[in-house]
Short mmCIF file of C-alpha atoms and ligand atoms in Angstrom, two decimals:
data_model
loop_
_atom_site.label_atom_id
_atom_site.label_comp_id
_atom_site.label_asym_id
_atom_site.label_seq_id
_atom_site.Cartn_x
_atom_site.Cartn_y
_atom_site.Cartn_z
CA UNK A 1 -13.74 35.86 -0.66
CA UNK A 2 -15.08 32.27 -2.00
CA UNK A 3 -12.82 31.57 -5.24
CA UNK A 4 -15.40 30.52 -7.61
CA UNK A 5 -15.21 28.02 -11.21
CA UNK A 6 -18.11 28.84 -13.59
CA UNK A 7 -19.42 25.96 -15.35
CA UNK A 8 -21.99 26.46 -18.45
CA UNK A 9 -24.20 23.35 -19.45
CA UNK A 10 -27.26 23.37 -21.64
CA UNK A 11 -29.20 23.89 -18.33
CA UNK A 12 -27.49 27.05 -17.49
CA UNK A 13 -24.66 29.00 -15.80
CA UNK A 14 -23.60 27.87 -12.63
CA UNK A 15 -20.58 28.92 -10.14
CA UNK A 16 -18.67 25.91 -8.12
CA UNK A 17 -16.48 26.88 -5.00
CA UNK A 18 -13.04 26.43 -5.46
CA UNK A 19 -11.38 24.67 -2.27
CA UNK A 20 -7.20 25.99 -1.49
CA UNK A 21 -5.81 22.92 0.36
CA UNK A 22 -2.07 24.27 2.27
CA UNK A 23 -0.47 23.09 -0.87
CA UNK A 24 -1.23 20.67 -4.33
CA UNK A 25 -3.90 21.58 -7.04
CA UNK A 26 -7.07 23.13 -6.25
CA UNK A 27 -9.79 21.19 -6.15
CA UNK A 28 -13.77 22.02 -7.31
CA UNK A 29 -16.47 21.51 -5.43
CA UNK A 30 -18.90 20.05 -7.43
CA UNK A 31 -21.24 18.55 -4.30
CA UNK A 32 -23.78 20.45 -5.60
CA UNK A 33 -24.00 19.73 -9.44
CA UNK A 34 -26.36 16.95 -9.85
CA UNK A 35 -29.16 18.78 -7.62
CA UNK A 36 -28.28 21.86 -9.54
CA UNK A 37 -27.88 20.75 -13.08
CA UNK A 38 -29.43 17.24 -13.13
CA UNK A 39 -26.09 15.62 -14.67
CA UNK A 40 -22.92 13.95 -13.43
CA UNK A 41 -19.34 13.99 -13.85
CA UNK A 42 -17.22 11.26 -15.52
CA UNK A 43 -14.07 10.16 -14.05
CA UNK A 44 -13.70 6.57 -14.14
CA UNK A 45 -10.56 5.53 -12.09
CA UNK A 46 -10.40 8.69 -10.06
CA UNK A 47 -8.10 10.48 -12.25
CA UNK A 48 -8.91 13.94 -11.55
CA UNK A 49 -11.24 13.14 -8.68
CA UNK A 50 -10.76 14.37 -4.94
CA UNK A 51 -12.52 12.16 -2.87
CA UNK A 52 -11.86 13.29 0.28
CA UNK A 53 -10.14 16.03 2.46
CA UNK A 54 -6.71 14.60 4.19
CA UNK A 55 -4.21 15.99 6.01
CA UNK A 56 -2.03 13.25 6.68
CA UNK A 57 0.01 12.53 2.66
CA UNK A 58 0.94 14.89 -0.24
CA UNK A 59 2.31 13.95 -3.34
CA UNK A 60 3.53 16.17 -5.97
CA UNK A 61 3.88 13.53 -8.63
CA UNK A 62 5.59 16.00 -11.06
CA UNK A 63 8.85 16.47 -8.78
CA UNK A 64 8.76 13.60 -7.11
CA UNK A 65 8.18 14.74 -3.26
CA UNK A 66 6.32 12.63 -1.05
CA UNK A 67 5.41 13.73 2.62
CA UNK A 68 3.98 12.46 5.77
CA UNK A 69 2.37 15.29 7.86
CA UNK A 70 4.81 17.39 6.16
CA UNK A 71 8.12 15.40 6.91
CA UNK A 72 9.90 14.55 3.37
CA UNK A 73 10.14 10.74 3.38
CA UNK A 74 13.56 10.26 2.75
CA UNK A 75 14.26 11.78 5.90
CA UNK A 76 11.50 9.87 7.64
CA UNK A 77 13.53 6.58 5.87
CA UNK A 78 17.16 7.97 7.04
CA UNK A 79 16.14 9.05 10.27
CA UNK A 80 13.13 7.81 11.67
CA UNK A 81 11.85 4.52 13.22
CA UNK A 82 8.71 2.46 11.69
CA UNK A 83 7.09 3.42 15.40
CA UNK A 84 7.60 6.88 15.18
CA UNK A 85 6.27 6.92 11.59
CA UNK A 86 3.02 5.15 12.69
CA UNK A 87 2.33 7.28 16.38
CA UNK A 88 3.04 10.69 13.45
CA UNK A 89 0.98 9.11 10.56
CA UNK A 90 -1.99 8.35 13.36
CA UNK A 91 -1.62 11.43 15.33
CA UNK A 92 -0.30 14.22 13.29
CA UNK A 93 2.90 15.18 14.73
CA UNK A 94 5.67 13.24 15.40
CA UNK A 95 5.86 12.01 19.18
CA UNK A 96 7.66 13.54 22.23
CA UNK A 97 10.35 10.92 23.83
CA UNK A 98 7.39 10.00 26.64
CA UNK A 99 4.66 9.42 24.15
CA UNK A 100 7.15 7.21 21.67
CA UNK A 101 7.76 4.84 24.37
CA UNK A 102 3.65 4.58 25.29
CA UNK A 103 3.00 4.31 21.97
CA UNK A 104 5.95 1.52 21.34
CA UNK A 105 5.18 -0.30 24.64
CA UNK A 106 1.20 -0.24 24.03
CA UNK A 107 2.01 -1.79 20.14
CA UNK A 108 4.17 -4.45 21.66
CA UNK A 109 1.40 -5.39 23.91
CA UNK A 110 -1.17 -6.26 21.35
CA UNK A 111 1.59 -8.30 18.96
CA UNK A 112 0.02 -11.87 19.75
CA UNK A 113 -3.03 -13.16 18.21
CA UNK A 114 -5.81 -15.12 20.09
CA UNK A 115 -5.22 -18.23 20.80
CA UNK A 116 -7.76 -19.87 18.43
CA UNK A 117 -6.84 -17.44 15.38
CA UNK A 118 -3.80 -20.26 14.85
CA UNK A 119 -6.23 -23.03 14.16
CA UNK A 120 -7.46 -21.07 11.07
CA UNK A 121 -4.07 -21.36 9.24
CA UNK A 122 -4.83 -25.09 9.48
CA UNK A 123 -7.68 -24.70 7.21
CA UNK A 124 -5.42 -23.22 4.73
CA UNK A 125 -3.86 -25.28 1.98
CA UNK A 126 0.05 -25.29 2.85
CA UNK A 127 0.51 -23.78 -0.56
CA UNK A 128 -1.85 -21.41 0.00
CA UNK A 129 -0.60 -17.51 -1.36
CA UNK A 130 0.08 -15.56 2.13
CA UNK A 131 -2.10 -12.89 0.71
CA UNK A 132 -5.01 -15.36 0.60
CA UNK A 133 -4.26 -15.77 4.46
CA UNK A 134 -3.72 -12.49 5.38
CA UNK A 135 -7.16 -11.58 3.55
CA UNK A 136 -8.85 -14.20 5.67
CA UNK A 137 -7.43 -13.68 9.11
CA UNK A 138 -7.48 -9.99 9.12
CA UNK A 139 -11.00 -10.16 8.52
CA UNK A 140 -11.71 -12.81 10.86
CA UNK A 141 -9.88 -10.46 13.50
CA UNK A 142 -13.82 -8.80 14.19
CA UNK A 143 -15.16 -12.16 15.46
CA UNK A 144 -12.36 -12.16 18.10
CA UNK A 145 -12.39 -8.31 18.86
CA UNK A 146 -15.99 -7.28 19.53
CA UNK A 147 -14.27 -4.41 22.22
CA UNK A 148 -12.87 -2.62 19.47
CA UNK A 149 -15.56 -2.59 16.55
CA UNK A 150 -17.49 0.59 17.67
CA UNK A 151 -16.85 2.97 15.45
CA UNK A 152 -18.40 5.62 16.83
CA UNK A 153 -16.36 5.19 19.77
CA UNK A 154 -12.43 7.25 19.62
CA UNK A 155 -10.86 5.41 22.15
CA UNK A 156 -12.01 2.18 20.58
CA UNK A 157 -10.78 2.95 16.85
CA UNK A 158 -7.53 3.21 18.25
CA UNK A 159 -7.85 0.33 19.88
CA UNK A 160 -8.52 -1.29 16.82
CA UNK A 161 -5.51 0.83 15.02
CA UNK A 162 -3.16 -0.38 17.87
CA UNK A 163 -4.17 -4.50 17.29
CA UNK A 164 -4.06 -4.07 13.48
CA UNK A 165 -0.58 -2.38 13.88
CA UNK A 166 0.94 -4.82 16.19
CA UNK A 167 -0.88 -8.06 15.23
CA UNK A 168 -0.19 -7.62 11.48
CA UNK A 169 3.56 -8.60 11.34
CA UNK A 170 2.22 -11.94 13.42
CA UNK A 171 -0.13 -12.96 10.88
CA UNK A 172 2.22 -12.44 8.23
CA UNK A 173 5.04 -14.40 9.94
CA UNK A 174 2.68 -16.97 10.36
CA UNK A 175 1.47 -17.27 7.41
CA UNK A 176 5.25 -17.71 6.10
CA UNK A 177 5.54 -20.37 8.52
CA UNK A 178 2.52 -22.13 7.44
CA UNK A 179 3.74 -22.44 4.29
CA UNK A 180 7.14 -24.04 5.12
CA UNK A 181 5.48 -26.59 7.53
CA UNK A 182 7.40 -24.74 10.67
CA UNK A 183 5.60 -24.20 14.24
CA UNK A 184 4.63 -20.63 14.55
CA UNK A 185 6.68 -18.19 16.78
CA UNK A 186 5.06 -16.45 19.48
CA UNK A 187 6.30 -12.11 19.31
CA UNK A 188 9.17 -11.21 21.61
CA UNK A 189 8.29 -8.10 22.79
CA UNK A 190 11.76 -7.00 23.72
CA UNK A 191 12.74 -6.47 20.07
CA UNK A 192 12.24 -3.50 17.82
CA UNK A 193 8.95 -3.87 15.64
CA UNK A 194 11.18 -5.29 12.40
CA UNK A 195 13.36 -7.57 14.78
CA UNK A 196 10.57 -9.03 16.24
CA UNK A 197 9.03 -9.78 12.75
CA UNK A 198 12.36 -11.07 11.43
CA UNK A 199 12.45 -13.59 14.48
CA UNK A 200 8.91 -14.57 14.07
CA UNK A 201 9.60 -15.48 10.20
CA UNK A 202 13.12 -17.06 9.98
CA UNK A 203 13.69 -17.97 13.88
CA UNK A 204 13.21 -21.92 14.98
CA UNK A 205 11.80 -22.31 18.93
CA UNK A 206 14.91 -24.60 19.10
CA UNK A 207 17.70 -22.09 18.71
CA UNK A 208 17.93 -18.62 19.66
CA UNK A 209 17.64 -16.20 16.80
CA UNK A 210 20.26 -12.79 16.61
CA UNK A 211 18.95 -10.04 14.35
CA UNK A 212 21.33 -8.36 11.92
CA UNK A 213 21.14 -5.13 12.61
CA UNK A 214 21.47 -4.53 8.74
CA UNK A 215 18.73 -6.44 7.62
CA UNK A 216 16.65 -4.80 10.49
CA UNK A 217 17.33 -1.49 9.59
CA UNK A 218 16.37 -2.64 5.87
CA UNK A 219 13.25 -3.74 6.81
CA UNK A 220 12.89 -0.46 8.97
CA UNK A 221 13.19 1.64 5.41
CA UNK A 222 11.18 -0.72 3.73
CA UNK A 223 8.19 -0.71 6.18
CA UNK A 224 8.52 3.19 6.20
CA UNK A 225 8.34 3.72 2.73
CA UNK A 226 5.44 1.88 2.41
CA UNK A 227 3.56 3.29 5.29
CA UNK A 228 1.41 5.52 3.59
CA UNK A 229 0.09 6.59 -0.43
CA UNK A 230 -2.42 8.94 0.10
CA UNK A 231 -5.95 7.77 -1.34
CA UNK A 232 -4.25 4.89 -3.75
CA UNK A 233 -6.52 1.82 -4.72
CA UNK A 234 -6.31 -0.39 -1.84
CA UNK A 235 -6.38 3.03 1.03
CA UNK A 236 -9.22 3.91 -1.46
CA UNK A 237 -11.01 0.46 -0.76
CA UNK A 238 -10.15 0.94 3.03
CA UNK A 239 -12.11 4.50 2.99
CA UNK A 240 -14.94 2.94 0.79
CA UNK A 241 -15.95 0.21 3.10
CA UNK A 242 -15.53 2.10 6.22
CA UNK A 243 -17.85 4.31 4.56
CA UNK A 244 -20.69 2.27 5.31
CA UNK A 245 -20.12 1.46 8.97
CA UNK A 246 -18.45 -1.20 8.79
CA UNK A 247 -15.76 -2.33 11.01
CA UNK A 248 -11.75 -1.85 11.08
CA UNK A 249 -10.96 -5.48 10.96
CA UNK A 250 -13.29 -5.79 8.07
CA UNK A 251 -11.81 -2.36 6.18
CA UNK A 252 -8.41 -3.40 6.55
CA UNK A 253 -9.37 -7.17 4.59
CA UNK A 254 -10.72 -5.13 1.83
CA UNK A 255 -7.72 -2.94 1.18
CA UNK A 256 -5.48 -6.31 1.68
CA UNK A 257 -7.56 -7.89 -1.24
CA UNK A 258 -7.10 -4.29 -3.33
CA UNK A 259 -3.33 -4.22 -2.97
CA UNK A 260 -3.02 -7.91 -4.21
CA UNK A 261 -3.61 -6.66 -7.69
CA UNK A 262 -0.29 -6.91 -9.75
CA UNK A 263 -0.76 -2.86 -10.71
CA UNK A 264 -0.72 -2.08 -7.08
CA UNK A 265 1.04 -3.66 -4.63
CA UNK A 266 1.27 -7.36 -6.28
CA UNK A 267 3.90 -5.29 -8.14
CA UNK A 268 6.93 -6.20 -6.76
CA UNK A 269 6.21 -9.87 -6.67
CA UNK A 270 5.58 -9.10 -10.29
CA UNK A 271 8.54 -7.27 -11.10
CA UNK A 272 11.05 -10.00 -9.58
CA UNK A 273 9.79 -11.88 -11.36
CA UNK A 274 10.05 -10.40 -14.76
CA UNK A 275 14.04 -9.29 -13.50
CA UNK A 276 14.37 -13.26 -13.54
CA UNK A 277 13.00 -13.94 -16.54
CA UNK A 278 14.67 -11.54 -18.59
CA UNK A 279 17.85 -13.01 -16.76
CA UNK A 280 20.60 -11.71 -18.59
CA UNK A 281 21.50 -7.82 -19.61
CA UNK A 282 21.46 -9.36 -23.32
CA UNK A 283 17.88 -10.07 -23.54
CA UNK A 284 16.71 -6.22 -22.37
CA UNK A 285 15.64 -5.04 -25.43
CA UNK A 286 13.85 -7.47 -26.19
CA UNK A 287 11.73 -7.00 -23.25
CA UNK A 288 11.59 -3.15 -23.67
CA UNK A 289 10.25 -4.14 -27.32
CA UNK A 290 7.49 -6.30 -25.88
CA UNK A 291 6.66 -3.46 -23.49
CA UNK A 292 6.31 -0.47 -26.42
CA UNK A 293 4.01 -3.15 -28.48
CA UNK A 294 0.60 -2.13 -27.94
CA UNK A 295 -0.28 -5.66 -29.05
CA UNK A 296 1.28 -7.08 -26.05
CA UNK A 297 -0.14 -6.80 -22.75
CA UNK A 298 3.45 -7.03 -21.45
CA UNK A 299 4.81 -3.72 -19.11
CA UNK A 300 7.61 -3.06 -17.34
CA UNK A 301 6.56 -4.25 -14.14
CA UNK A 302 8.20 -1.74 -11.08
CA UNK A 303 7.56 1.06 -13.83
CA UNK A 304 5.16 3.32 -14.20
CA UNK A 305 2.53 5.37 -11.95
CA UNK A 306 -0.25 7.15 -11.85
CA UNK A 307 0.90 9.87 -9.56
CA UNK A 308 4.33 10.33 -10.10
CA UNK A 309 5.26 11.78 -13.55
CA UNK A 310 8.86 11.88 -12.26
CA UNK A 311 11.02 9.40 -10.19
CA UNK A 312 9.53 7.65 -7.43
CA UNK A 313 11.25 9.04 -4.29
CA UNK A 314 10.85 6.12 -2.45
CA UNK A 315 12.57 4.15 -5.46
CA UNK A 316 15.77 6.59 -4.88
CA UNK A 317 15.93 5.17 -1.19
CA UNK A 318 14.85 1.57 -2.21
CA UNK A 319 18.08 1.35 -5.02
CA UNK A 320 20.24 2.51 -2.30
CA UNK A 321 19.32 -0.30 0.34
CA UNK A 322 19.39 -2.36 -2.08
CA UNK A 323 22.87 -2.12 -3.19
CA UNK A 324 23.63 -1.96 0.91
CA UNK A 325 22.20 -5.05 1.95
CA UNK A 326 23.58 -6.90 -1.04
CA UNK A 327 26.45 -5.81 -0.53
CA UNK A 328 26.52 -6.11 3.66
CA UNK A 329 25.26 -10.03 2.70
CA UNK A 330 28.11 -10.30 0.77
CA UNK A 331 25.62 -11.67 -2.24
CA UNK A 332 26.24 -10.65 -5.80
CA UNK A 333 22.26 -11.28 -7.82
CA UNK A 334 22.48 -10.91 -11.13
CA UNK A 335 19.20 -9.69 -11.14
CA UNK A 336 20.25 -6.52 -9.72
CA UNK A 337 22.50 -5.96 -13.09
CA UNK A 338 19.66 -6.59 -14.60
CA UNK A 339 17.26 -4.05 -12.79
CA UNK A 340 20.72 -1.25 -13.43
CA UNK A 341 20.45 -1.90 -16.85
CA UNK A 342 16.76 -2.00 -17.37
CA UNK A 343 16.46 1.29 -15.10
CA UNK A 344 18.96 3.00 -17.35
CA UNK A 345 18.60 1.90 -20.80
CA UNK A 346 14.08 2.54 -20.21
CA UNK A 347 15.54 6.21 -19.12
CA UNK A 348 16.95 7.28 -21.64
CA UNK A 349 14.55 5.33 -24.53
CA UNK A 350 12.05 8.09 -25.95
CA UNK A 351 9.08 5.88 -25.06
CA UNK A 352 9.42 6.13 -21.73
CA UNK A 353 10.49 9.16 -21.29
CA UNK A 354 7.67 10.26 -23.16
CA UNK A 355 5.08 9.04 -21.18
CA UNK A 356 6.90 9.85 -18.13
CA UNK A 357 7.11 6.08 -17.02
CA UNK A 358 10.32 5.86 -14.02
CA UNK A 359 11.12 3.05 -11.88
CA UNK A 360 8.35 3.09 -8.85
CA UNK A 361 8.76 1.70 -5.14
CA UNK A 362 8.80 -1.97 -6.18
CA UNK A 363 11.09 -1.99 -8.97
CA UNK A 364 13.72 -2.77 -6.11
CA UNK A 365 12.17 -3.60 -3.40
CA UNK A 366 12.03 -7.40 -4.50
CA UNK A 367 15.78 -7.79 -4.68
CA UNK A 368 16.05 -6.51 -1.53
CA UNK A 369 13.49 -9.10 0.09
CA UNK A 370 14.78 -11.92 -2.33
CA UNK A 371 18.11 -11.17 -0.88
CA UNK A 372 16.77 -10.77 3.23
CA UNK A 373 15.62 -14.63 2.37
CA UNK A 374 11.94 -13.82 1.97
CA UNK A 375 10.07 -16.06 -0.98
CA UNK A 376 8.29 -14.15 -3.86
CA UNK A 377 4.90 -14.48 -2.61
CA UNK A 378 5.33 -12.83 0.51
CA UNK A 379 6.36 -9.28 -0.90
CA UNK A 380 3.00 -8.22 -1.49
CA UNK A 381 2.43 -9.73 2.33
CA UNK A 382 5.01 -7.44 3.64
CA UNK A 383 3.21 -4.10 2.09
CA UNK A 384 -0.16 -4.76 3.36
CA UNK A 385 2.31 -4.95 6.67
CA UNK A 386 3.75 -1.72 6.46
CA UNK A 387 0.52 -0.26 4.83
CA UNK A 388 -1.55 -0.85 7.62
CA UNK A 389 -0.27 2.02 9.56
CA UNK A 390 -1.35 4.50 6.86
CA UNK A 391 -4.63 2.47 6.14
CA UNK A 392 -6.20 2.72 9.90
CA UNK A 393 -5.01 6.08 9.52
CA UNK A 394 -6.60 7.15 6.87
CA UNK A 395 -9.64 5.24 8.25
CA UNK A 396 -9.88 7.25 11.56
CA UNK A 397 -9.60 10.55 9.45
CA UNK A 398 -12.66 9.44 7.69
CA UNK A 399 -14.91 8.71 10.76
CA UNK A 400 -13.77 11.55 12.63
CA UNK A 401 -14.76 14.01 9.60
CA UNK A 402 -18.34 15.31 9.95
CA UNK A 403 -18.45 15.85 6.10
CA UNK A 404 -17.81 12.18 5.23
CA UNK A 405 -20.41 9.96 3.71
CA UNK A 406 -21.14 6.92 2.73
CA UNK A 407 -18.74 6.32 -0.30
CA UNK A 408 -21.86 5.92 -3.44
CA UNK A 409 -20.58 7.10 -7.40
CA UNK A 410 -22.85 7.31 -9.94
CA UNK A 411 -22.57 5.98 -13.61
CA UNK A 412 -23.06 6.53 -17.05
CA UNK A 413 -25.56 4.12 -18.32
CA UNK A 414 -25.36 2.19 -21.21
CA UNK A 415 -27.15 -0.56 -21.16
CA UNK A 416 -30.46 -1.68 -22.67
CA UNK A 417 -33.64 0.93 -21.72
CA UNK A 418 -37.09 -0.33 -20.20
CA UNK A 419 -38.51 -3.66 -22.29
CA UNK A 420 -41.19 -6.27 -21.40
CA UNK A 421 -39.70 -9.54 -20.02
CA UNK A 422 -40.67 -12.12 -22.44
CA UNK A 423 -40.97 -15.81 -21.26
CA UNK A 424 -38.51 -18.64 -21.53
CA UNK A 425 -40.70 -20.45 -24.11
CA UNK A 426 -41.61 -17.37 -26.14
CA UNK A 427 -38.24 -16.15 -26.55
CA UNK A 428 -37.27 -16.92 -30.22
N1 CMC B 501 5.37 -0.49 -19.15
C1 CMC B 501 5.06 -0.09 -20.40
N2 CMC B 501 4.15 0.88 -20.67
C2 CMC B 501 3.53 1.45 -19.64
C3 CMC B 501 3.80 1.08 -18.29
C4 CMC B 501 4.76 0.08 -18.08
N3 CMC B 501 5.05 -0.32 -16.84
N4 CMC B 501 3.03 1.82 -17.47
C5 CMC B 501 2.29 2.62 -18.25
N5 CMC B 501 2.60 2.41 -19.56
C6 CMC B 501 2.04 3.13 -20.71
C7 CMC B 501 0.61 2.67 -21.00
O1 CMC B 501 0.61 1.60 -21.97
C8 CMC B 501 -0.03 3.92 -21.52
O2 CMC B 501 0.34 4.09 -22.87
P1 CMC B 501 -0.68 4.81 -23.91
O3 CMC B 501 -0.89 6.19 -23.38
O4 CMC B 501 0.05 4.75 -25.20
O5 CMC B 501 -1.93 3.98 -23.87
C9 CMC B 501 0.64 5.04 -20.72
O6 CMC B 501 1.93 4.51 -20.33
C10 CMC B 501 -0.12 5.46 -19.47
O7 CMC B 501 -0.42 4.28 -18.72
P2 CMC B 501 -1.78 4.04 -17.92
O8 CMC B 501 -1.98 2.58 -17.72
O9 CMC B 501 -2.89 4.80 -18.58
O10 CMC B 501 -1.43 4.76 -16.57
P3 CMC B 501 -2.10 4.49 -15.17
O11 CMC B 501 -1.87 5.72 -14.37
O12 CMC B 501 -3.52 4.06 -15.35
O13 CMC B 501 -1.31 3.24 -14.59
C11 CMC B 501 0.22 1.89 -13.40
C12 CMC B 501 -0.34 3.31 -13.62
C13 CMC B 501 1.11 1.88 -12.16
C14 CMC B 501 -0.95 0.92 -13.13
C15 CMC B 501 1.00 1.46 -14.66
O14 CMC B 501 2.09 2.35 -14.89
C16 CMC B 501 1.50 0.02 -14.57
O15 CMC B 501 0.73 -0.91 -14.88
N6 CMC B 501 2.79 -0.19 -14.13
C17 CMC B 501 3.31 -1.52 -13.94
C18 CMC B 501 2.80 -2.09 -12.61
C19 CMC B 501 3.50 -1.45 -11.41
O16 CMC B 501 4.70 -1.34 -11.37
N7 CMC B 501 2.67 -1.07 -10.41
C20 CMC B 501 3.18 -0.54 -9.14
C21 CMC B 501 2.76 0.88 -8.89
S1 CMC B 501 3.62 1.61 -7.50
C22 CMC B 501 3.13 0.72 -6.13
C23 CMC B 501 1.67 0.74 -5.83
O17 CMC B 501 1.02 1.78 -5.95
O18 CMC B 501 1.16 -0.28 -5.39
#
């Protein structure tokens, strides 16, 4: 039998369905309210808001557990590669031996980027932020790729999936290379998915370029434990404008421009930054001062979230690496005793435990790509790379459900009622 959540409202008594998903909160469905009762819900920023069925990402933010189609993502992070995570975030299931090496060979033939795309970066300022670039390029990606913009098509969405995948760490190296006034690699499709994108950003066409397999399996954990967030802001924005038809190239700019935002994934940029400023172990309290004073806009950046209410598993995995690579690289940062310290000291202070606020995916993640050689501004670059994956899949779970439509909230008005416009000249 239908569970069932009464609601009484000056119009009446009225009974909502109450939908079980295989595990997580319940979740009412109020589809029917307004037609019923005449009024709306309020729930600005989503925060107890479903907005969509999904199989692919559960969070329990209260324990900390993140999975992908079930698989715990530590063990996706230990065990898995960035391939296999993409063919099981896209299809459900993680791939036989046969179908990982389709899926890896058909990726690898869709890494380069028309020929004409390249004359875009030119129109770029040099100093241009890479985010600006990818924003641009991604979306320009539907005026080269009119064979993949059906939506209504399957075969051609995953078209589309497969040339956002594999072009994505092209554009991004690129866009690195702009910046630095260095001719642009073409992919080698011999290496792994990471190696190639390592080559593309630090190789030269003059010498040959060796990966370290360290830094490539860092990369490998980072890309992975960014794949996917469930319906987040920017995977939100993705959903949103694919709502209304429009096509993947076009969806995947929009959730770039979303995950800019220093509160999402402009975060770890952010939070490297505020590791250097601070500078020293001696000036953290200060700092943890400025971010308890509700008259400072000041946070901890890397700190914080609005899903997990308990440490950030991918954090866990992301202080591990990056103790390994710095260590591997033979580089001591002082900014890492910093981070230890921070991490530590905002533990155990009551403010933060109080409201629940841990270290979140980016607190480390910049060290680690400060350390792999990569310049601040293209961290943020590097998660729209690895969030791709869970974007187009989120976006094909959207067109393919018959219940989805187009993405339209409603408000609570309060602004001015009906009046007469007045004339320019009569207006005292
Ligand atoms: N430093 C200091 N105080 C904080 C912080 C922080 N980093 N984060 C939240 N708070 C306080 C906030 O002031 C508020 O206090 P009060 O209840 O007294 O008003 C309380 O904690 C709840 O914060 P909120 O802003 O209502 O929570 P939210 O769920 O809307 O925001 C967040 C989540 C991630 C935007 C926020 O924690 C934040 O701004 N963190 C810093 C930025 C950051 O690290 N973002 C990366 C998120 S993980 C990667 C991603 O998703 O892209």
């Amino acid at each position: 039998m239908t569970k069932t959540v009464n609601l009484t409202t000056t119009g009446g008594d009225y009974a909502y369905p109450l939908l079980e998903g295989s595990v997580g909160p319940d979740v009412i469905d109020i589809r029917k309210l307004y037609g019923q009762t005449g009024q709306f819900t309020y729930d600005p920023g989503f925060t107890s808001t479903a907005s969509c069925q999904s199989a692919i990402t559960y969070i329990d933010g209260d324990e900390g557990v993140l999975l992908h189609r079930g698989y715990p993502i530590d063990q996706l992070a230990e065990q898995s590669t960035f391939m296999e995570v993409a063919y099981l975030l896209l299809h459900g299931d993680l791939p036989k031996q046969k179908e990982l090496d389709e899926f890896t060979y058909t990726i690898s033939r869709h890494t380069m980027l028309h020929e004409q795309l390249a004359t875009f970066y030119r129109g770029f300022r040099r100093d241009a932020h890479p985010m600006a670039i990818m924003c641009g390029v991604v979306g320009a990606l539907s005026a080269f790729y009119h064979d993949s913009t059906d939506i209504t098509d399957p075969q051609q969405r995953l078209v589309a999936s497969h040339r956002l995948i594999a072009k994505m760490p092209t554009i991004a190296a690129m866009a690195y290379k702009y910046s630095i006034g260095q001719p642009f690699l073409y992919p080698d499709n011999s290496l792994s998915y990471t190696g190639n994108f390592l080559r593309m950003t630090f190789g030269v066409p003059a010498e040959p370029y060796e990966v370290n397999p360290i830094i490539e399996n860092a990369m490998r954990r980072i890309f992975i434990l960014h794949a996917d967030h469930e319906q987040n802001a920017s995977t939100s924005t993705v959903r949103l404008a694919g709502s209304s038809g429009a096509n993947p190239f076009a969806c995947i700019a929009a959730g770039i421009a979303c995950l800019w935002g220093p509160a999402h994934g402009g975060a770890n940029e952010a939070a490297l930054n505020m590791l250097r400023e601070i500078g020293n172990v001696k000036r953290i309290p200060e700092y943890i001062a400025r971010a308890k004073d509700k008259n400072d806009p000041f946070r901890l950046m890397g700190f914080g979230h609005r899903v997990y209410k308990n440490y950030d598993p991918r954090a866990k995995v992301m202080q591990a690496t990056a103790e390994e690579v710095l260590k591997e690289l033979n580089l001591s940062d002082p900014v890492l005793d910093v981070a230890r310290e921070l991490e530590q000291i905002a533990l155990h202070d009551d403010y933060f435990v109080e409201k629940k606020l841990y270290p979140n995916v980016d607190f480390y993640s910049g060290i680690i790509l400060n350390a792999i050689g990569f310049p601040t501004e293209m961290f943020t670059a590097l998660f729209a790379l690895a969030r791709t994956v869970g974007w187009v899949a989120q976006w094909n779970e959207m067109i393919s459900d018959p219940e989805q439509k187009i993405g339209r909230p409603r408000q609570l008005y309060v602004g001015a009622t009906q009046r007469e416009y007045v004339p320019v000249a009569a207006r005292g």
